[in-house]
Short mmCIF file of C-alpha atoms in Angstrom, two decimals:
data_model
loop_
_atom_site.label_atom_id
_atom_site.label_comp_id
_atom_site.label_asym_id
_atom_site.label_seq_id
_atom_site.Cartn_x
_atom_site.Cartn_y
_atom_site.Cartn_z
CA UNK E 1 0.00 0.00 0.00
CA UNK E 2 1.17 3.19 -1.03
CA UNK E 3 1.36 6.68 0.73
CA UNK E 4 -0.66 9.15 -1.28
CA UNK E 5 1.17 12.06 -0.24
CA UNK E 6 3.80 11.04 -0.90
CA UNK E 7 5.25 11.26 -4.61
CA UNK E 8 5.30 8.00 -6.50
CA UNK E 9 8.72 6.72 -8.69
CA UNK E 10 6.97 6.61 -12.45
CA UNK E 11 9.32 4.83 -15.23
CA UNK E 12 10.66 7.17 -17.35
CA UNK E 13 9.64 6.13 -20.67
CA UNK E 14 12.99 6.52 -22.83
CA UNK E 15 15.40 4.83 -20.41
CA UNK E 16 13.18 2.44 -18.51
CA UNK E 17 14.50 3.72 -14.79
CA UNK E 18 12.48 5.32 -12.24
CA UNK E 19 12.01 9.03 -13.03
CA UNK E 20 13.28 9.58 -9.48
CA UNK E 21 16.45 7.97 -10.17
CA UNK E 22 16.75 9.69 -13.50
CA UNK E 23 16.76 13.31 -12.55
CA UNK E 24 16.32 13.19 -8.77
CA UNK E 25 18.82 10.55 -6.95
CA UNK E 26 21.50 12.34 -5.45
CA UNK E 27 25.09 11.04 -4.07
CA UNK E 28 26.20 11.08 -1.08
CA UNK E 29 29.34 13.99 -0.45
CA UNK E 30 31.61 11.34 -0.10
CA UNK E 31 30.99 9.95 -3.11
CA UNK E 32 30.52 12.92 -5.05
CA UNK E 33 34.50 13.25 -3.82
CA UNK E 34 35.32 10.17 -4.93
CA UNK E 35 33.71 10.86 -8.76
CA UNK E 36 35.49 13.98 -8.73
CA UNK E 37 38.90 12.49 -7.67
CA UNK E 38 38.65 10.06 -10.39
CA UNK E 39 38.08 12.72 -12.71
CA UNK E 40 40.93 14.15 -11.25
CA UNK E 41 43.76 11.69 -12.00
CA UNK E 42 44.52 12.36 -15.45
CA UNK E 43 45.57 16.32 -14.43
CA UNK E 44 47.09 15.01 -11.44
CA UNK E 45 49.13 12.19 -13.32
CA UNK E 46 50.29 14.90 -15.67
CA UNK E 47 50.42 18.20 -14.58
CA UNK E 48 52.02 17.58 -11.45
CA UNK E 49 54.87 15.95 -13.89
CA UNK E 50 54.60 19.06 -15.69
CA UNK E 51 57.49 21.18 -14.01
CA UNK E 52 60.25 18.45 -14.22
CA UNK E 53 59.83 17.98 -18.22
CA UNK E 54 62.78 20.41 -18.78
CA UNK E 55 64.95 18.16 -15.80
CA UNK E 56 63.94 14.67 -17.31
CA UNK E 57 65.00 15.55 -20.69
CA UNK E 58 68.39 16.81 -19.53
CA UNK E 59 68.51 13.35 -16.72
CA UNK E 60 67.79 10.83 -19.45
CA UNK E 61 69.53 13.14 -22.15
CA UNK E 62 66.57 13.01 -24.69
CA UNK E 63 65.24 15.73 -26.39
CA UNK E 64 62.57 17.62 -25.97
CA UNK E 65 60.13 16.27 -28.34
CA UNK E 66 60.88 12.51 -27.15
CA UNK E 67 60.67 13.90 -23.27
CA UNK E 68 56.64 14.92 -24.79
CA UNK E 69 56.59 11.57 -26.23
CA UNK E 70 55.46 10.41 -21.94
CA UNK E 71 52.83 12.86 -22.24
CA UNK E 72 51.30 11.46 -25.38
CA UNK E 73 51.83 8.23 -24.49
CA UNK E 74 49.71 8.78 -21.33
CA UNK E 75 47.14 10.68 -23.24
CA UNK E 76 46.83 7.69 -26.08
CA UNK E 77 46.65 5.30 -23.04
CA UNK E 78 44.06 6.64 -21.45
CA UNK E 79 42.33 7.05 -24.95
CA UNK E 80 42.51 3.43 -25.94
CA UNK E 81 41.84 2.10 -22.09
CA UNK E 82 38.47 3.62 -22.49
CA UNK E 83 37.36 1.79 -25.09
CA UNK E 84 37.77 -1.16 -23.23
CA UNK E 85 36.68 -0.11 -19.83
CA UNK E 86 33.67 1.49 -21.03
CA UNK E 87 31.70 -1.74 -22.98
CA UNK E 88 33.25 -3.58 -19.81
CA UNK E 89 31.31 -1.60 -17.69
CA UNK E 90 28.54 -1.44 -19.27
CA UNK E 91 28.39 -5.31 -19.48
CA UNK E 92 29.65 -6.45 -15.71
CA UNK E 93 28.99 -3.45 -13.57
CA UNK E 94 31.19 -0.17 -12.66
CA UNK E 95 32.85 -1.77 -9.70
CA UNK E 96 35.15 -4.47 -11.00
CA UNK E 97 36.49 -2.82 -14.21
CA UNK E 98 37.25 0.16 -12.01
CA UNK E 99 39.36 -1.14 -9.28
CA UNK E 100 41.55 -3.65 -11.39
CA UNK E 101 42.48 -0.26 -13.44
CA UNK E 102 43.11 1.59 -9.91
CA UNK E 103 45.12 -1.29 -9.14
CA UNK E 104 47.04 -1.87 -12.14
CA UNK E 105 47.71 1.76 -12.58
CA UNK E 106 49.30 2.30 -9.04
CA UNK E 107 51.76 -0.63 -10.17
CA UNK E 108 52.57 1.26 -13.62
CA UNK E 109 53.16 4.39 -11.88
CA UNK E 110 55.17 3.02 -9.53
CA UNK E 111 56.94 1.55 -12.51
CA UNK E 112 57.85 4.70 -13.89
CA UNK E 113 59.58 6.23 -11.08
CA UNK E 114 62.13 3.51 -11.74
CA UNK E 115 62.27 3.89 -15.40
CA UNK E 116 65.89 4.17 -16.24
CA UNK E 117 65.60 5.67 -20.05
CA UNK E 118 62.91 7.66 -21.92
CA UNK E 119 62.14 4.27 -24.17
CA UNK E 120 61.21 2.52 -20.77
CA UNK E 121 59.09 6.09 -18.86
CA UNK E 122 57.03 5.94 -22.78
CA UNK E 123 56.09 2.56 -21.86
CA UNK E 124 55.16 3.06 -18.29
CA UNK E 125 53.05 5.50 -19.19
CA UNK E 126 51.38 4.14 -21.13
CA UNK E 127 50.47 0.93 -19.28
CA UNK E 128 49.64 3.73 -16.81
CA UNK E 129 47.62 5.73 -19.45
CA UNK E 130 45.25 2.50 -20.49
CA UNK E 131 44.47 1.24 -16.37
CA UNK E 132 44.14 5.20 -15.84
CA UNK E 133 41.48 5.46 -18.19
CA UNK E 134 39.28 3.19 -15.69
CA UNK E 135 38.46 5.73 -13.62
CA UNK E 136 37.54 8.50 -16.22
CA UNK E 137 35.38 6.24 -17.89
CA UNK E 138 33.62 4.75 -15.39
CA UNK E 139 33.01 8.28 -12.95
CA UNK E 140 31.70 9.41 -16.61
CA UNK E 141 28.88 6.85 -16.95
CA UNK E 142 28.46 7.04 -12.83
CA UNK E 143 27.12 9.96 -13.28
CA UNK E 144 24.75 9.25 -16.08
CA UNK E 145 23.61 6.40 -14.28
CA UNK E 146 22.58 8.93 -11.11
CA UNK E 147 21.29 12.07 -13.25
CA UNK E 148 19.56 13.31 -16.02
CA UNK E 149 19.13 16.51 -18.09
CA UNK E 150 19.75 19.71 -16.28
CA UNK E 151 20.89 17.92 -13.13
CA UNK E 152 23.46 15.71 -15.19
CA UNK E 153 24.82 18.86 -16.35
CA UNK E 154 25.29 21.11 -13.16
CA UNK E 155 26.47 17.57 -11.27
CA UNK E 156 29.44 17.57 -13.75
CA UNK E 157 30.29 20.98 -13.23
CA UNK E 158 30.32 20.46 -9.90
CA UNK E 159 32.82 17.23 -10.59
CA UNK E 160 34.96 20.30 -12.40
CA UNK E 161 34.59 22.15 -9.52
CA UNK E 162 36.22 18.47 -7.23
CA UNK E 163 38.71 17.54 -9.83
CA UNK E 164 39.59 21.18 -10.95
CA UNK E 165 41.43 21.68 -8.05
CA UNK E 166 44.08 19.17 -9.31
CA UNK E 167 45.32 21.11 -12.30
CA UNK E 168 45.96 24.34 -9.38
CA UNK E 169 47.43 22.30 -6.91
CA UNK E 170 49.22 19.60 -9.66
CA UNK E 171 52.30 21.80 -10.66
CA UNK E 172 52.40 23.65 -7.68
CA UNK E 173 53.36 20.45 -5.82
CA UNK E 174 54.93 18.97 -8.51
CA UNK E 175 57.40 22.07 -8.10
CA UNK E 176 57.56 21.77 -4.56
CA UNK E 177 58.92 18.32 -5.16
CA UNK E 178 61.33 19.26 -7.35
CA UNK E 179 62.90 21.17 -4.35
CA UNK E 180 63.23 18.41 -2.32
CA UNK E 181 63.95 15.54 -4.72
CA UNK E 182 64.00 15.01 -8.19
CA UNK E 183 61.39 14.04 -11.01
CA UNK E 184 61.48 10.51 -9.77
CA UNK E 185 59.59 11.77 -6.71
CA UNK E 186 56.78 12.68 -8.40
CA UNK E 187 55.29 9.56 -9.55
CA UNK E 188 56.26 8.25 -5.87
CA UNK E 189 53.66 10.60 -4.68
CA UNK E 190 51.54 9.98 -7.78
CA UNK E 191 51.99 5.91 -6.68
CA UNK E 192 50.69 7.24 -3.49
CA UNK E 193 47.70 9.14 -4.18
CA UNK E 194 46.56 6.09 -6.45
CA UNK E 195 46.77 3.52 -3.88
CA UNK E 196 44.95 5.95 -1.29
CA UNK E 197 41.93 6.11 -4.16
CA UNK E 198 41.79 2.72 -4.57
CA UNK E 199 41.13 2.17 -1.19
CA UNK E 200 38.33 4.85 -1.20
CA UNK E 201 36.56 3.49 -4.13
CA UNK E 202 36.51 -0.18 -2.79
CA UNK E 203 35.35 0.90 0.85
CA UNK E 204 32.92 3.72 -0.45
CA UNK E 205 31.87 3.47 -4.37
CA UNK E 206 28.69 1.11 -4.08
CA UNK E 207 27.39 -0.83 -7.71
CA UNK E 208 25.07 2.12 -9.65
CA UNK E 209 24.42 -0.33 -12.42
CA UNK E 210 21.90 -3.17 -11.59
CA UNK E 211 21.95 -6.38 -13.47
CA UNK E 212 18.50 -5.71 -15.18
CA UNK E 213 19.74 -2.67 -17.02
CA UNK E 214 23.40 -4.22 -17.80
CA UNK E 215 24.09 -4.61 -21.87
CA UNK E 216 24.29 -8.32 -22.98
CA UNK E 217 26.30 -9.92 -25.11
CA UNK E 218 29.87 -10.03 -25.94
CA UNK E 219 32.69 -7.38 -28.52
CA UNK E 220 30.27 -7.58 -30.94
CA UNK E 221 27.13 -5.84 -29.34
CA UNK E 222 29.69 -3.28 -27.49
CA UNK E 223 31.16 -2.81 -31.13
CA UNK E 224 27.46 -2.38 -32.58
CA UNK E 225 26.37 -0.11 -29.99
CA UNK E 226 29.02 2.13 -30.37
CA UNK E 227 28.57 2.08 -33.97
CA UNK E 228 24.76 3.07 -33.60
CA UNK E 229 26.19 6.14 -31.04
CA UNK E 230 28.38 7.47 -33.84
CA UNK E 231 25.41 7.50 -36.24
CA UNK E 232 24.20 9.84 -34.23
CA UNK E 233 24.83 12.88 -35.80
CA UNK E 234 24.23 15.02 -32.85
CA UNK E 235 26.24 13.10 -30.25
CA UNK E 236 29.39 12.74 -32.87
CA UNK E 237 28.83 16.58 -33.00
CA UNK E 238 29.35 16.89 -29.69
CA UNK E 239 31.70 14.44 -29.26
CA UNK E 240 33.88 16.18 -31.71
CA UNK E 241 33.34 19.62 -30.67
CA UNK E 242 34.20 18.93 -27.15
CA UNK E 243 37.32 16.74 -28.54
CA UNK E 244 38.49 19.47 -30.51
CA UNK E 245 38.61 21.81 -27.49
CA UNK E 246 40.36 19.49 -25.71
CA UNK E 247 43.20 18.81 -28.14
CA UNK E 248 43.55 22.90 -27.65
CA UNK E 249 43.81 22.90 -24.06
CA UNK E 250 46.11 19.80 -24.44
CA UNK E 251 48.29 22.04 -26.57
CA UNK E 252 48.75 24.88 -24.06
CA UNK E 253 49.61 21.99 -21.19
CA UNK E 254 52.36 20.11 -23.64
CA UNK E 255 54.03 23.31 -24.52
CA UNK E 256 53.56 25.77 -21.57
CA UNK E 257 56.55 24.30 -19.41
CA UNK E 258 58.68 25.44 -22.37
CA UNK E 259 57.03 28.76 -23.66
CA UNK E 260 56.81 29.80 -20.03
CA UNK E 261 60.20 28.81 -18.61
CA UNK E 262 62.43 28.49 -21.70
CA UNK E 263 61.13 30.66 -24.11
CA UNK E 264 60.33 33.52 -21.24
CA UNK E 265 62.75 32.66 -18.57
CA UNK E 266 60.27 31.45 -15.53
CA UNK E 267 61.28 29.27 -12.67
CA UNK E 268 59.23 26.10 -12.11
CA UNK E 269 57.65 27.68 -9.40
CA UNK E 270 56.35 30.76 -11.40
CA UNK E 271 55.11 28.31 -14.44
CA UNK E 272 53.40 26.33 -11.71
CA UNK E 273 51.53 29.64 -10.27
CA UNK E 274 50.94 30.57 -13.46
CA UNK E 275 49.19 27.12 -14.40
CA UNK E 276 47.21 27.07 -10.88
CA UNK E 277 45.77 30.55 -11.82
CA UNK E 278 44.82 29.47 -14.94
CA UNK E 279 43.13 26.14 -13.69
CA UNK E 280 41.24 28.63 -11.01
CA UNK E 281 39.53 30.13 -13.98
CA UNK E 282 38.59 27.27 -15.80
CA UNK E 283 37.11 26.06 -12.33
CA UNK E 284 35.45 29.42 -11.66
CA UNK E 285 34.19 29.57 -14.89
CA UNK E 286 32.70 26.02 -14.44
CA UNK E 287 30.75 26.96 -11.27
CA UNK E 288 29.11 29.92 -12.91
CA UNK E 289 27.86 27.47 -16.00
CA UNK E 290 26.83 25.14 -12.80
CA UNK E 291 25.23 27.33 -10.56
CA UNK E 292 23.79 30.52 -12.88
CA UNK E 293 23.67 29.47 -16.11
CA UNK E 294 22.38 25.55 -16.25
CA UNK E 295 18.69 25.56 -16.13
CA UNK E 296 18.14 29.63 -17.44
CA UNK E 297 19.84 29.76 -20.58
CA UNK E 298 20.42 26.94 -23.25
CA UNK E 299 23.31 24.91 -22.93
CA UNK E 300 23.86 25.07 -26.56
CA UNK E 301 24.01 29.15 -26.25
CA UNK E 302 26.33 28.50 -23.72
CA UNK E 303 28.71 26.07 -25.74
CA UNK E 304 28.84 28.19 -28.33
CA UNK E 305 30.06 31.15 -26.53
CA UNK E 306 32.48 29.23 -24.82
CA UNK E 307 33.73 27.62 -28.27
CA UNK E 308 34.31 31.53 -29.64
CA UNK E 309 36.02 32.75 -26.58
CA UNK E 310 38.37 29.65 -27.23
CA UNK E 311 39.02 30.36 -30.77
CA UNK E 312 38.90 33.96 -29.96
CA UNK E 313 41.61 33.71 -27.23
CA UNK E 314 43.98 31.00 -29.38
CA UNK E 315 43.35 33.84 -32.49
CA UNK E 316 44.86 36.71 -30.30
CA UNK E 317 48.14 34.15 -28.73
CA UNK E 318 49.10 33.35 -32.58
CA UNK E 319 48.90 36.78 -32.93
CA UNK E 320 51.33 37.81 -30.08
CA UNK E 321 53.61 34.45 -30.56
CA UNK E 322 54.09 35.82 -34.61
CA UNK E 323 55.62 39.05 -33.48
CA UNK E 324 53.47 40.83 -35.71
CA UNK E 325 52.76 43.61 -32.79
CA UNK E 326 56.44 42.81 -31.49
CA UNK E 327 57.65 40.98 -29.25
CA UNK E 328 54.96 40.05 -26.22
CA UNK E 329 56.46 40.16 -22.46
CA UNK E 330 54.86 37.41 -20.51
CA UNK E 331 52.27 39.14 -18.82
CA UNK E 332 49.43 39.49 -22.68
CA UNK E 333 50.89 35.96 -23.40
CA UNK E 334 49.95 34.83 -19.67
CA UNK E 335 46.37 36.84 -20.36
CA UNK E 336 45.54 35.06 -23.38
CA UNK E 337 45.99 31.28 -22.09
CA UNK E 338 43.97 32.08 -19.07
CA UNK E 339 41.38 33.55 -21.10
CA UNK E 340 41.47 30.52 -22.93
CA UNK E 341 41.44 27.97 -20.23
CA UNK E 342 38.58 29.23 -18.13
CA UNK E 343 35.96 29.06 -21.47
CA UNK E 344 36.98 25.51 -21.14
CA UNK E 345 34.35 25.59 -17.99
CA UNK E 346 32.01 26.47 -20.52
CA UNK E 347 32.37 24.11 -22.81
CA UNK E 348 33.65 20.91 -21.16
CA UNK E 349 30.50 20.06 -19.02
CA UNK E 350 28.42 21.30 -21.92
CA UNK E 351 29.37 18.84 -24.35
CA UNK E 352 29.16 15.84 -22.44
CA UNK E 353 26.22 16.38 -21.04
CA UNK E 354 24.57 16.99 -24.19
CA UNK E 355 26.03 13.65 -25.74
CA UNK E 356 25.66 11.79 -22.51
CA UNK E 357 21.82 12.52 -22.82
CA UNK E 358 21.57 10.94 -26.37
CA UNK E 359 23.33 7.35 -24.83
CA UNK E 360 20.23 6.15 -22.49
CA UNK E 361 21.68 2.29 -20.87
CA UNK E 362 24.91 2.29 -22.72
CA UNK E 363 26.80 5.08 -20.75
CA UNK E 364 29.75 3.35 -20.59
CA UNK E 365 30.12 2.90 -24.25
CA UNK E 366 28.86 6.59 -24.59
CA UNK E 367 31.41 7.85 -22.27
CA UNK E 368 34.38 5.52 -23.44
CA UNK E 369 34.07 7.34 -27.11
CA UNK E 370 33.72 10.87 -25.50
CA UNK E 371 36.77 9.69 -23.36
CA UNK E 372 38.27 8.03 -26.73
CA UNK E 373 37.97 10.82 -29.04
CA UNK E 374 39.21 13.72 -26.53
CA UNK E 375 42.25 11.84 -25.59
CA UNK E 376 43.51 10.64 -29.08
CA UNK E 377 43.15 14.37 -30.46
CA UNK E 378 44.91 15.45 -27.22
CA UNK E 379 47.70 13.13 -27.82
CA UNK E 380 48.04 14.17 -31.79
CA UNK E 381 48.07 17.57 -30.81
CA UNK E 382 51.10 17.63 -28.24
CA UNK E 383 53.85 16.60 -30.30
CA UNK E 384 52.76 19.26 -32.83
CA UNK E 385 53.24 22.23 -30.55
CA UNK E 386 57.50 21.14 -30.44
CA UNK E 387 57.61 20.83 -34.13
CA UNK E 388 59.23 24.30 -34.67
CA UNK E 389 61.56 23.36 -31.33
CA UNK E 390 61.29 24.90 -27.87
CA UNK E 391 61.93 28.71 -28.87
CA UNK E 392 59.03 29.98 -30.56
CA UNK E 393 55.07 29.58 -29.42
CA UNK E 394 54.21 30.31 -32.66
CA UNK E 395 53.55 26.23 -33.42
CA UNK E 396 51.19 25.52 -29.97
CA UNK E 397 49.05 28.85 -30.67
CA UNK E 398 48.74 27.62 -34.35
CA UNK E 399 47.07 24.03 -33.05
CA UNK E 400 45.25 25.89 -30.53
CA UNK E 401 43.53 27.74 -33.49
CA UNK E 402 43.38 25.29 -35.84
CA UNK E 403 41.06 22.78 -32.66
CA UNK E 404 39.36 25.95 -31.52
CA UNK E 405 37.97 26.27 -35.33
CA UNK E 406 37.13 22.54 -35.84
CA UNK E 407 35.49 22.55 -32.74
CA UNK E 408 33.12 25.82 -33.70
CA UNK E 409 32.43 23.95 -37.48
CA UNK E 410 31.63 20.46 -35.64
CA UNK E 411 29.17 21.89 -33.28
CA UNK E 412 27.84 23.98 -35.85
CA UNK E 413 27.43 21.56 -38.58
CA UNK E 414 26.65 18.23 -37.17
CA UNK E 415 24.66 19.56 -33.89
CA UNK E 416 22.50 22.04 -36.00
CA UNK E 417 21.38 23.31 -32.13
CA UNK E 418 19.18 25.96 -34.18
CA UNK E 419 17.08 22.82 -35.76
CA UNK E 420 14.75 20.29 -33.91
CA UNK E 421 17.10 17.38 -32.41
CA UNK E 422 16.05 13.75 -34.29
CA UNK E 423 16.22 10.49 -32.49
CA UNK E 424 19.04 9.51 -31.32
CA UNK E 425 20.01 6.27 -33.63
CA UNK E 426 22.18 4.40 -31.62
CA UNK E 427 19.55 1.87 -30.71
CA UNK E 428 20.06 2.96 -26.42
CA UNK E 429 17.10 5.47 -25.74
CA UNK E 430 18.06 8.81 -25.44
CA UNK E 431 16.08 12.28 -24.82
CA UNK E 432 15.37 14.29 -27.91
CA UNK E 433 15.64 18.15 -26.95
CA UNK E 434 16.91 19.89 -23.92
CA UNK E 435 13.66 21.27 -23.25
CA UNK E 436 12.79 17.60 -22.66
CA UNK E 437 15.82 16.70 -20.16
CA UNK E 438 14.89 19.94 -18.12
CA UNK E 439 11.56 18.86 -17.66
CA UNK E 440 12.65 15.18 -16.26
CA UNK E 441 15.45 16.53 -14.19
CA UNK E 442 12.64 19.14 -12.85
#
């Protein structure tokens, strides 16, 4: 017998869960921490390695551009471990894929604090890239498994708000370690912090994926339902469009150690306050999309303004790293990346809550190609910013541009936001307008 004051779970009709548990459940704090520090681990793993690029290419005597070769490595790690992860999740739960990737990665990382030449650190890191990738998949398609619509998107800026304090606090630790110890010590506190999360997630992280709504079947069903996602026109838009402005943010963390300390004489330390400040925007700027603008103004409106200050701000940098106006001190060049990260707030949460919303059971698979897609155009773009060496910005303000304007065409031509949204196609229910997620969240 039911209470009839009290307000009844109805089945939402598109994804088959309880409308309460579609726009209404809420985490716990400590789990909401936990989400957000597993969002956190691919700025922590490398920004806080960040500072000691310049002293691991002169300890391993490699050059610069194979030194970058860790971060990409990383980068097409994590890209690739995602696509694994994410039908794994979807198939036997988010517990089990997630900690044998926490566990595997602290071993990796721990690996490459003993890595005695570059060849060696490229290969740690990327074992430590692909078990890393566990916990960005899974805390992805977490989320979507709590929240819907309007609360899926204000949930993940608050998860920017959680795991953008890693990219502030990252270097700046990173080069307080580097005044104690060397670069070695970094991934011995990196080992650290990984074995600390692992212990969180298996005492805290409960299953959010019941057995009736798991996928069936084996590679081939996880193959065809990513296949059906990507003939979605509107979640490949966003997929690409938040991709794209990824691979430009990714540009600006490959190259800034050396445009900021080599090419304009900064200590670790500065480069590190430098990169915290910027990170406080992009969080900042990630709370206001949470808090103000989620829920009164159209996320789309909102992506697209935060795609134009991105292409706007990489524009003006190529400008200033050209010499065309002379020669920039650091303080316009400083301006201009920090103007650049914080519209990342805007845009990040955006797009994959938008594409999220289009993946209905299959968040896993959903999330591994948003993962998938943002990390391998991260990892082509880094070794492109060194191409013209480690004197000139001219090459990481050029790729910054060149994302910032795929990103505007991808959103613009395969999202159409001005046009009614179709179906999604990808054979996993999915809502079809925003107007339709805000009313289920409500």
């Amino acid at each position: 017998m039911t209470d009839p004051g009290r307000p009844q779970a109805v089945a939402d009709r598109t994804t088959g869960r309880p409308a309460a548990a579609a726009g209404a459940r809420r985490t716990s704090l400590l789990v909401t921490f936990v989400l957000g520090g597993l969002t956190a681990l691919p700025p922590l793993s490398m920004d806080m390695y960040l500072p000691a690029l310049p002293e691991v290419t002169d300890a391993l005597r490699s050059p610069a551009a194979t030194v970058q070769l860790t971060l990409t490595a990383c980068l097409m790690g994590m890209a690739l471990g995602q696509l694994v992860v994410g039908p794994m999740s979807d198939k036997w739960g988010r517990r089990r894929p997630l900690l044998a990737g926490m566990v595997i990665y602290v071993l990796a990382t721990a690996a490459c604090a003993l890595a005695p030449t570059a060849g060696l650190l490229i290969t740690f890191r990327l074992i430590q890239g692909l078990a890393g990738a566990a916990g960005i998949v899974i805390a992805r398609a977490v989320v979507r498994d709590l929240y819907d619509g309007v609360a899926m998107a204000r949930f993940f800026s608050t998860l920017m708000l959680i795991s953008g304090v890693a990219p502030v606090v990252a270097p700046l630790i990173g080069g307080q370690i580097l005044r104690l110890t060397d670069w070695r010590g970094v991934f011995v506190v990196l080992t650290v912090i990984g074995a600390v999360l692992t212990v969180v997630v298996w005492r805290s992280l409960d299953e959010t994926l019941p057995p009736g709504r798991r996928q069936a079947g084996g590679l081939g069903q996880a193959l065809r339902t990513m296949r059906g996602l990507l003939a979605d026109r509107v979640f490949t838009g966003y997929m690409l469009a938040g991709g794209f402005a990824f691979a430009a943010l990714f540009a600006y963390i490959s190259a800034s150690p050396f445009v900021v300390q080599d090419i304009y004489g900064a200590s670790p330390q500065t480069f590190s306050l430098l990169f915290g400040l910027n990170s406080v925007g992009l969080v900042a700027v990630g709370q206001i999309n949470g808090k103000l603008l989620v829920g009164r103004v159209s996320m789309d409106k909102v992506l697209a303004v935060g795609l134009a200050v991105i292409a706007l701000a990489a524009a003006a940098l190529l400008v200033m790293a050209s010499g065309v106006l002379g020669r920039p001190g650091l303080a316009p060049v400083a301006a201009g990346l920090f103007v650049l990260m914080s519209a990342m707030g805007l845009a990040m949460p955006n797009t994959n809550a938008q594409a999220l919303m289009r993946s209905g059971n299959a968040a896993g698979s959903a999330s591994a190609l948003l993962g998938t897609s943002t990390f391998l155009l991260g990892a082509v773009a880094s070794p492109l910013v060194g191409i013209a060496g480690e004197h000139t910005a001219v090459p990481m303000a050029t790729v910054q541009l060149v994302c910032a304007l795929a990103g505007v065409a991808c959103f613009a031509l395969l999202c159409r936001p001005w046009r009614p949204r179709p179906e999604a196609s990808a054979g996993t229910s999915a809502e079809t307008s925003e107007e339709t997620t805000v009313t289920s969240a409500a």
